[in-house]
Coordinates of N, CA and C in Angstrom, one line a residue:
M145 N -6.7 -5.4 8.8 CA -5.8 -5.2 9.9 C -5.5 -3.9 10.2
V146 N -5.1 -3.1 9.2 CA -4.8 -1.7 9.4 C -6.0 -0.9 9.7
E147 N -7.2 -1.3 9.2 CA -8.4 -0.5 9.6 C -8.6 -0.5 11.1
V148 N -8.3 -1.6 11.7 CA -8.5 -1.6 13.2 C -7.7 -0.5 13.9
V149 N -6.5 -0.3 13.4 CA -5.6 0.8 14.0 C -6.3 2.1 13.9
R150 N -7.0 2.4 12.7 CA -7.6 3.7 12.6 C -8.9 3.7 13.4
V151 N -9.7 2.6 13.4 CA -10.9 2.6 14.2 C -10.6 2.8 15.7
L152 N -9.6 2.2 16.2 CA -9.2 2.4 17.6 C -8.7 3.8 17.8
G153 N -8.5 4.6 16.8 CA -7.9 5.9 17.0 C -6.5 5.9 17.6
L154 N -5.7 4.9 17.3 CA -4.4 4.9 17.9 C -3.4 5.6 17.0
D155 N -2.5 6.3 17.6 CA -1.4 6.9 16.9 C -0.1 6.0 16.9
P156 N 0.2 5.4 15.8 CA 1.3 4.4 15.9 C 2.6 4.9 16.5
A157 N 2.9 6.1 16.2 CA 4.2 6.7 16.8 C 4.1 6.8 18.4
A158 N 2.9 7.2 18.8 CA 2.8 7.4 20.2 C 2.7 6.1 21.0
H159 N 2.3 5.0 20.4 CA 2.1 3.8 21.0 C 3.1 2.7 20.6
A160 N 4.1 3.1 19.9 CA 5.1 2.1 19.4 C 5.7 1.3 20.5
S161 N 6.0 1.8 21.6 CA 6.7 1.0 22.7 C 5.6 0.1 23.2
E162 N 4.3 0.4 23.2 CA 3.4 -0.6 23.8 C 3.2 -1.8 22.8
W163 N 3.5 -1.6 21.5 CA 3.1 -2.6 20.5 C 4.3 -3.5 20.2
R164 N 5.2 -3.7 21.1 CA 6.3 -4.5 21.0 C 5.9 -6.0 21.4
R165 N 4.7 -6.2 21.7 CA 4.1 -7.4 22.1 C 3.2 -7.8 20.9
P166 N 2.5 -9.0 21.0 CA 1.6 -9.3 19.8 C 0.5 -8.4 19.6
F167 N 0.5 -7.6 18.6 CA -0.5 -6.6 18.3 C -1.7 -7.4 17.7
V168 N -2.9 -7.4 18.2 CA -3.9 -8.4 17.9 C -4.2 -8.5 16.4
P169 N -4.5 -7.5 15.6 CA -4.9 -7.8 14.2 C -3.9 -8.6 13.3
P170 N -2.7 -8.1 13.3 CA -1.7 -8.8 12.4 C -1.4 -10.2 13.1
Y171 N -1.3 -10.3 14.4 CA -1.0 -11.5 15.0 C -2.1 -12.6 14.7
A172 N -3.3 -12.2 14.8 CA -4.4 -13.1 14.6 C -4.4 -13.5 13.1
T173 N -4.0 -12.6 12.2 CA -3.9 -12.9 10.8 C -2.9 -14.0 10.6
L174 N -1.7 -13.8 11.2 CA -0.7 -14.8 11.1 C -1.1 -16.1 11.7
R175 N -1.7 -16.1 12.8 CA -2.2 -17.3 13.5 C -3.1 -18.1 12.7
A176 N -3.9 -17.4 11.8 CA -5.0 -18.0 11.0 C -4.2 -18.6 9.8
G177 N -2.9 -18.4 9.6 CA -2.2 -19.2 8.5 C -1.9 -18.2 7.3
V178 N -2.2 -16.9 7.4 CA -2.0 -16.0 6.4 C -0.5 -15.5 6.6
T179 N 0.3 -15.8 5.6 CA 1.7 -15.4 5.9 C 2.1 -14.1 5.1
S180 N 1.3 -13.7 4.2 CA 1.7 -12.4 3.4 C 0.4 -11.7 3.1
V181 N 0.4 -10.4 3.2 CA -0.7 -9.5 2.9 C -0.3 -8.3 2.1
R182 N -1.1 -7.6 1.4 CA -0.9 -6.5 0.7 C -1.9 -5.4 1.1
D183 N -1.5 -4.3 1.7 CA -2.4 -3.2 2.0 C -2.3 -2.1 0.9
L184 N -3.4 -1.8 0.4 CA -3.4 -0.9 -0.7 C -4.0 0.4 -0.4
G185 N -4.0 0.9 0.8 CA -4.5 2.2 1.1 C -4.3 2.7 2.6
G186 N -3.3 2.5 3.1 CA -3.0 3.0 4.5 C -2.8 4.5 4.5
S187 N -3.5 5.2 5.5 CA -3.3 6.6 5.5 C -2.3 7.0 6.5
A188 N -1.7 8.1 6.3 CA -0.7 8.7 7.4 C 0.5 7.7 7.6
G189 N 0.8 6.9 6.7 CA 1.9 5.9 6.7 C 1.8 4.8 7.7
V190 N 0.5 4.5 8.2 CA 0.4 3.5 9.3 C 0.7 2.1 8.6
D191 N 0.3 1.9 7.4 CA 0.6 0.6 6.8 C 2.1 0.4 6.7
I192 N 2.9 1.4 6.3 CA 4.4 1.3 6.2 C 5.0 1.1 7.6
W193 N 4.4 1.8 8.6 CA 4.9 1.7 10.0 C 4.6 0.2 10.4
L194 N 3.5 -0.3 10.2 CA 3.1 -1.7 10.6 C 4.0 -2.7 9.9
R195 N 4.2 -2.5 8.6 CA 5.1 -3.4 7.8 C 6.5 -3.4 8.4
D196 N 7.0 -2.2 8.7 CA 8.4 -2.1 9.2 C 8.5 -2.7 10.7
G197 N 7.5 -2.5 11.4 CA 7.5 -3.2 12.8 C 7.6 -4.6 12.7
I198 N 6.7 -5.2 11.7 CA 6.7 -6.7 11.5 C 8.1 -7.1 11.1
G199 N 8.6 -6.3 10.1 CA 9.9 -6.7 9.6 C 11.1 -6.7 10.6
R200 N 11.0 -5.8 11.6 CA 12.0 -5.7 12.6 C 11.7 -6.7 13.7
G201 N 10.6 -7.4 13.7 CA 10.3 -8.4 14.7 C 9.7 -7.7 15.9
E202 N 9.3 -6.5 15.9 CA 8.7 -5.8 17.1 C 7.2 -6.1 17.1
I203 N 6.6 -6.5 16.0 CA 5.1 -6.8 16.0 C 5.0 -8.1 15.3
L204 N 4.3 -9.0 15.8 CA 4.0 -10.3 15.3 C 3.0 -10.3 14.2
G205 N 3.3 -10.7 12.9 CA 2.3 -10.5 11.9 C 2.9 -11.1 10.6
P206 N 2.0 -11.2 9.6 CA 2.4 -11.6 8.3 C 3.4 -10.7 7.6
R207 N 4.1 -11.2 6.6 CA 4.9 -10.2 5.7 C 3.9 -9.3 5.0
M208 N 4.3 -8.1 4.9 CA 3.4 -7.1 4.3 C 4.1 -6.3 3.1
Q209 N 3.2 -6.1 2.1 CA 3.6 -5.1 1.0 C 2.6 -3.9 1.3
A210 N 3.1 -2.7 1.3 CA 2.3 -1.5 1.7 C 2.4 -0.4 0.6
A211 N 1.2 0.1 0.3 CA 1.2 1.1 -0.8 C 1.3 2.6 -0.2
G212 N 1.0 2.7 1.2 CA 0.9 4.0 1.6 C -0.4 4.6 1.1
N213 N -0.5 6.0 1.1 CA -1.7 6.7 0.6 C -2.0 6.3 -0.8
Q214 N -3.3 6.3 -1.2 CA -3.6 6.0 -2.6 C -3.3 7.3 -3.4
I215 N -2.8 7.1 -4.6 CA -2.6 8.2 -5.6 C -3.8 8.4 -6.4
G216 N -4.3 9.7 -6.4 CA -5.4 10.1 -7.2 C -6.7 10.2 -6.5
V217 N -6.8 9.8 -5.2 CA -8.1 9.7 -4.5 C -8.7 11.1 -4.4
G218 N -7.9 12.1 -4.5 CA -8.4 13.5 -4.3 C -8.7 14.1 -5.7
G219 N -8.6 13.4 -6.8 CA -8.8 13.9 -8.1 C -7.5 14.1 -8.9
P220 N -7.6 14.8 -10.0 CA -6.4 15.1 -10.8 C -5.3 15.7 -10.0
L221 N -4.1 15.2 -10.5 CA -2.8 15.6 -9.7 C -2.2 16.8 -10.3
G222 N -2.6 17.3 -11.4 CA -2.0 18.5 -12.0 C -1.1 18.2 -13.3
G223 N -1.4 17.0 -13.9 CA -0.7 16.6 -15.1 C 0.3 15.5 -14.9
P224 N 0.8 14.9 -16.0 CA 1.6 13.8 -16.0 C 2.9 14.0 -15.1
G225 N 3.5 15.1 -15.1 CA 4.7 15.4 -14.3 C 4.4 15.2 -12.8
A226 N 3.2 15.8 -12.4 CA 2.8 15.7 -11.0 C 2.5 14.2 -10.6
A227 N 2.0 13.4 -11.6 CA 1.8 12.0 -11.3 C 3.1 11.2 -11.1
R228 N 4.0 11.6 -11.9 CA 5.4 10.9 -11.8 C 6.0 11.3 -10.4
D229 N 5.9 12.5 -10.1 CA 6.4 13.0 -8.8 C 5.8 12.3 -7.6
S230 N 4.5 12.1 -7.7 CA 3.8 11.4 -6.7 C 4.3 10.0 -6.5
V231 N 4.5 9.3 -7.6 CA 5.1 7.9 -7.5 C 6.5 8.0 -6.9
V232 N 7.3 8.9 -7.3 CA 8.6 9.0 -6.8 C 8.6 9.3 -5.2
Q233 N 7.7 10.2 -4.7 CA 7.5 10.5 -3.4 C 7.1 9.2 -2.6
H234 N 6.2 8.4 -3.2 CA 5.8 7.2 -2.5 C 7.0 6.2 -2.4
A235 N 7.7 6.0 -3.5 CA 8.8 5.2 -3.4 C 9.8 5.6 -2.4
Q236 N 10.1 6.9 -2.3 CA 11.0 7.4 -1.3 C 10.5 7.3 0.1
A237 N 9.2 7.2 0.3 CA 8.6 7.1 1.6 C 8.5 5.6 2.1
G238 N 8.9 4.7 1.1 CA 9.0 3.3 1.5 C 7.9 2.4 0.9
S239 N 7.0 2.9 0.0 CA 6.0 2.1 -0.6 C 6.5 0.9 -1.3
D240 N 5.9 -0.2 -1.2 CA 6.3 -1.4 -1.9 C 5.6 -1.5 -3.2
V241 N 4.3 -1.0 -3.3 CA 3.4 -1.0 -4.5 C 2.8 0.3 -4.6
I242 N 2.3 0.6 -5.8 CA 1.6 1.9 -6.0 C 0.2 1.6 -6.3
K243 N -0.7 2.3 -5.6 CA -2.1 2.2 -5.8 C -2.7 3.4 -6.5
L244 N -3.1 3.3 -7.7 CA -3.7 4.4 -8.4 C -5.2 4.3 -8.3
F245 N -5.8 5.5 -7.8 CA -7.3 5.5 -7.6 C -7.9 6.1 -8.9
A246 N -8.2 5.3 -9.8 CA -8.6 5.8 -11.1 C -10.0 6.5 -11.1
N247 N -11.0 5.8 -10.4 CA -12.3 6.4 -10.3 C -12.9 6.2 -8.9
G248 N -14.0 6.7 -8.7 CA -14.7 6.6 -7.4 C -15.3 5.2 -7.1
G249 N -15.1 4.2 -7.9 CA -15.7 2.9 -7.6 C -17.1 2.7 -8.1
V250 N -17.7 1.6 -7.8 CA -19.0 1.3 -8.4 C -20.1 2.2 -7.9
D251 N -19.9 2.8 -6.8 CA -20.9 3.7 -6.2 C -20.8 5.2 -6.8
A252 N -19.6 5.5 -7.3 CA -19.3 6.8 -7.9 C -18.3 6.7 -9.0
P253 N -18.8 6.1 -10.1 CA -18.0 5.9 -11.3 C -17.5 7.1 -12.1
V254 N -16.9 8.1 -11.4 CA -16.4 9.3 -12.0 C -14.9 9.1 -12.0
M255 N -14.4 9.5 -13.2 CA -12.8 9.4 -13.3 C -12.2 10.4 -12.4
L256 N -11.3 10.0 -11.6 CA -10.6 10.8 -10.6 C -9.3 11.3 -11.2
M257 N -8.7 10.5 -12.1 CA -7.4 10.8 -12.7 C -7.5 10.7 -14.3
P258 N -7.0 11.7 -14.9 CA -7.0 11.6 -16.4 C -6.1 10.4 -16.9
E259 N -6.4 9.9 -18.0 CA -5.6 8.8 -18.6 C -4.1 9.2 -18.7
S260 N -3.8 10.4 -19.0 CA -2.4 10.8 -19.1 C -1.7 10.7 -17.8
E261 N -2.4 11.1 -16.7 CA -1.7 10.9 -15.4 C -1.5 9.5 -15.0
M262 N -2.6 8.6 -15.2 CA -2.4 7.2 -14.9 C -1.3 6.6 -15.7
A263 N -1.2 6.9 -17.0 CA -0.1 6.4 -17.8 C 1.2 6.8 -17.3
A264 N 1.4 8.1 -17.0 CA 2.7 8.6 -16.5 C 3.1 7.9 -15.1
A265 N 2.0 7.8 -14.3 CA 2.4 7.2 -13.0 C 2.7 5.7 -13.1
A266 N 2.1 5.0 -14.1 CA 2.4 3.6 -14.3 C 3.8 3.5 -14.9
E267 N 4.2 4.4 -15.8 CA 5.5 4.3 -16.4 C 6.6 4.6 -15.3
E268 N 6.3 5.6 -14.5 CA 7.3 5.9 -13.4 C 7.4 4.6 -12.5
A269 N 6.3 4.1 -12.1 CA 6.4 2.9 -11.2 C 7.1 1.8 -11.8
E270 N 6.9 1.5 -13.0 CA 7.6 0.4 -13.8 C 9.2 0.8 -13.9
A271 N 9.5 2.0 -14.1 CA 10.8 2.4 -14.2 C 11.5 2.3 -12.8
A272 N 10.8 2.6 -11.7 CA 11.4 2.4 -10.4 C 11.6 0.9 -10.1
Q273 N 10.7 0.2 -10.4 CA 10.8 -1.3 -10.2 C 11.9 -1.9 -11.0
A274 N 12.1 -1.4 -12.3 CA 13.1 -2.0 -13.1 C 14.5 -1.6 -12.5
E275 N 14.6 -0.4 -12.0 CA 15.8 -0.1 -11.3 C 16.1 -0.8 -10.1
A276 N 15.1 -1.2 -9.3 CA 15.3 -1.9 -8.1 C 15.4 -3.4 -8.3
D277 N 14.8 -4.0 -9.3 CA 14.8 -5.4 -9.5 C 14.5 -5.8 -11.0
P278 N 15.5 -5.6 -11.9 CA 15.3 -5.8 -13.3 C 14.8 -7.2 -13.7
A279 N 15.2 -8.2 -12.9 CA 14.8 -9.5 -13.2 C 13.3 -9.7 -13.0
A280 N 12.7 -9.0 -11.9 CA 11.3 -9.2 -11.6 C 10.5 -8.5 -12.8
V281 N 10.9 -7.4 -13.3 CA 10.2 -6.7 -14.4 C 10.3 -7.6 -15.6
A282 N 11.4 -8.2 -15.8 CA 11.5 -9.0 -17.1 C 10.5 -10.2 -16.9
D283 N 10.4 -10.8 -15.7 CA 9.5 -11.9 -15.5 C 8.1 -11.5 -15.8
V284 N 7.7 -10.3 -15.2 CA 6.3 -9.8 -15.4 C 6.0 -9.5 -16.9
V285 N 6.9 -8.9 -17.6 CA 6.7 -8.7 -19.0 C 6.6 -10.0 -19.7
A286 N 7.4 -10.9 -19.5 CA 7.5 -12.2 -20.2 C 6.1 -12.9 -20.0
T287 N 5.5 -12.8 -18.9 CA 4.3 -13.5 -18.7 C 3.1 -12.7 -18.9
A288 N 3.2 -11.4 -19.2 CA 2.1 -10.5 -19.5 C 1.3 -10.3 -18.2
A289 N 1.8 -10.6 -17.1 CA 1.1 -10.5 -15.8 C 0.9 -9.1 -15.4
D290 N -0.2 -8.9 -14.7 CA -0.6 -7.5 -14.2 C -1.5 -7.6 -13.1
T291 N -1.6 -6.6 -12.3 CA -2.6 -6.6 -11.1 C -3.7 -5.6 -11.5
K292 N -4.9 -6.0 -11.5 CA -6.0 -5.1 -11.7 C -7.1 -5.4 -10.8
P293 N -7.1 -4.9 -9.6 CA -8.1 -5.1 -8.6 C -9.4 -4.4 -9.1
Y294 N -10.6 -5.0 -8.8 CA -11.8 -4.5 -9.1 C -12.7 -4.3 -7.9
A295 N -13.4 -3.3 -7.8 CA -14.4 -3.1 -6.7 C -15.7 -3.7 -7.1
L296 N -16.2 -4.6 -6.3 CA -17.5 -5.3 -6.6 C -18.6 -4.8 -5.6
S297 N -19.8 -4.6 -6.2 CA -20.9 -4.3 -5.4 C -21.3 -5.4 -4.4
P298 N -21.7 -5.0 -3.2 CA -22.1 -6.1 -2.3 C -23.4 -6.8 -2.7

């Protein structure tokens, strides 16, 4: 759904007033019966903008969790402190979830973030979640649940 915004070359800020009607990609997703989605890589804040527009009722679409830009896609961040700072910046920008880009995927399996940076970012994200919703963190820890998406070759 967010990819369509980029493919069309639309600037969300410039077109916000036009999109107070059913914006086709999220509206079609909702009409298909999908009531919640998670975007793990919106650039330039478009996923957060779209989530907020849906939340305000200005755009018809499913509930969204948005990660904003992926952390680490450009390579090492400069150490564990920089990784923590990046998570804090994402949280302040309105990210619901944090997406760490550990390596280049199946086509380029080169590590992009050192383990120390990934650990620091994960610790900071967990601390931020614990502050926002302690019960949710307790539930996740109690069930040993985790999210580990994998890239699969076509």
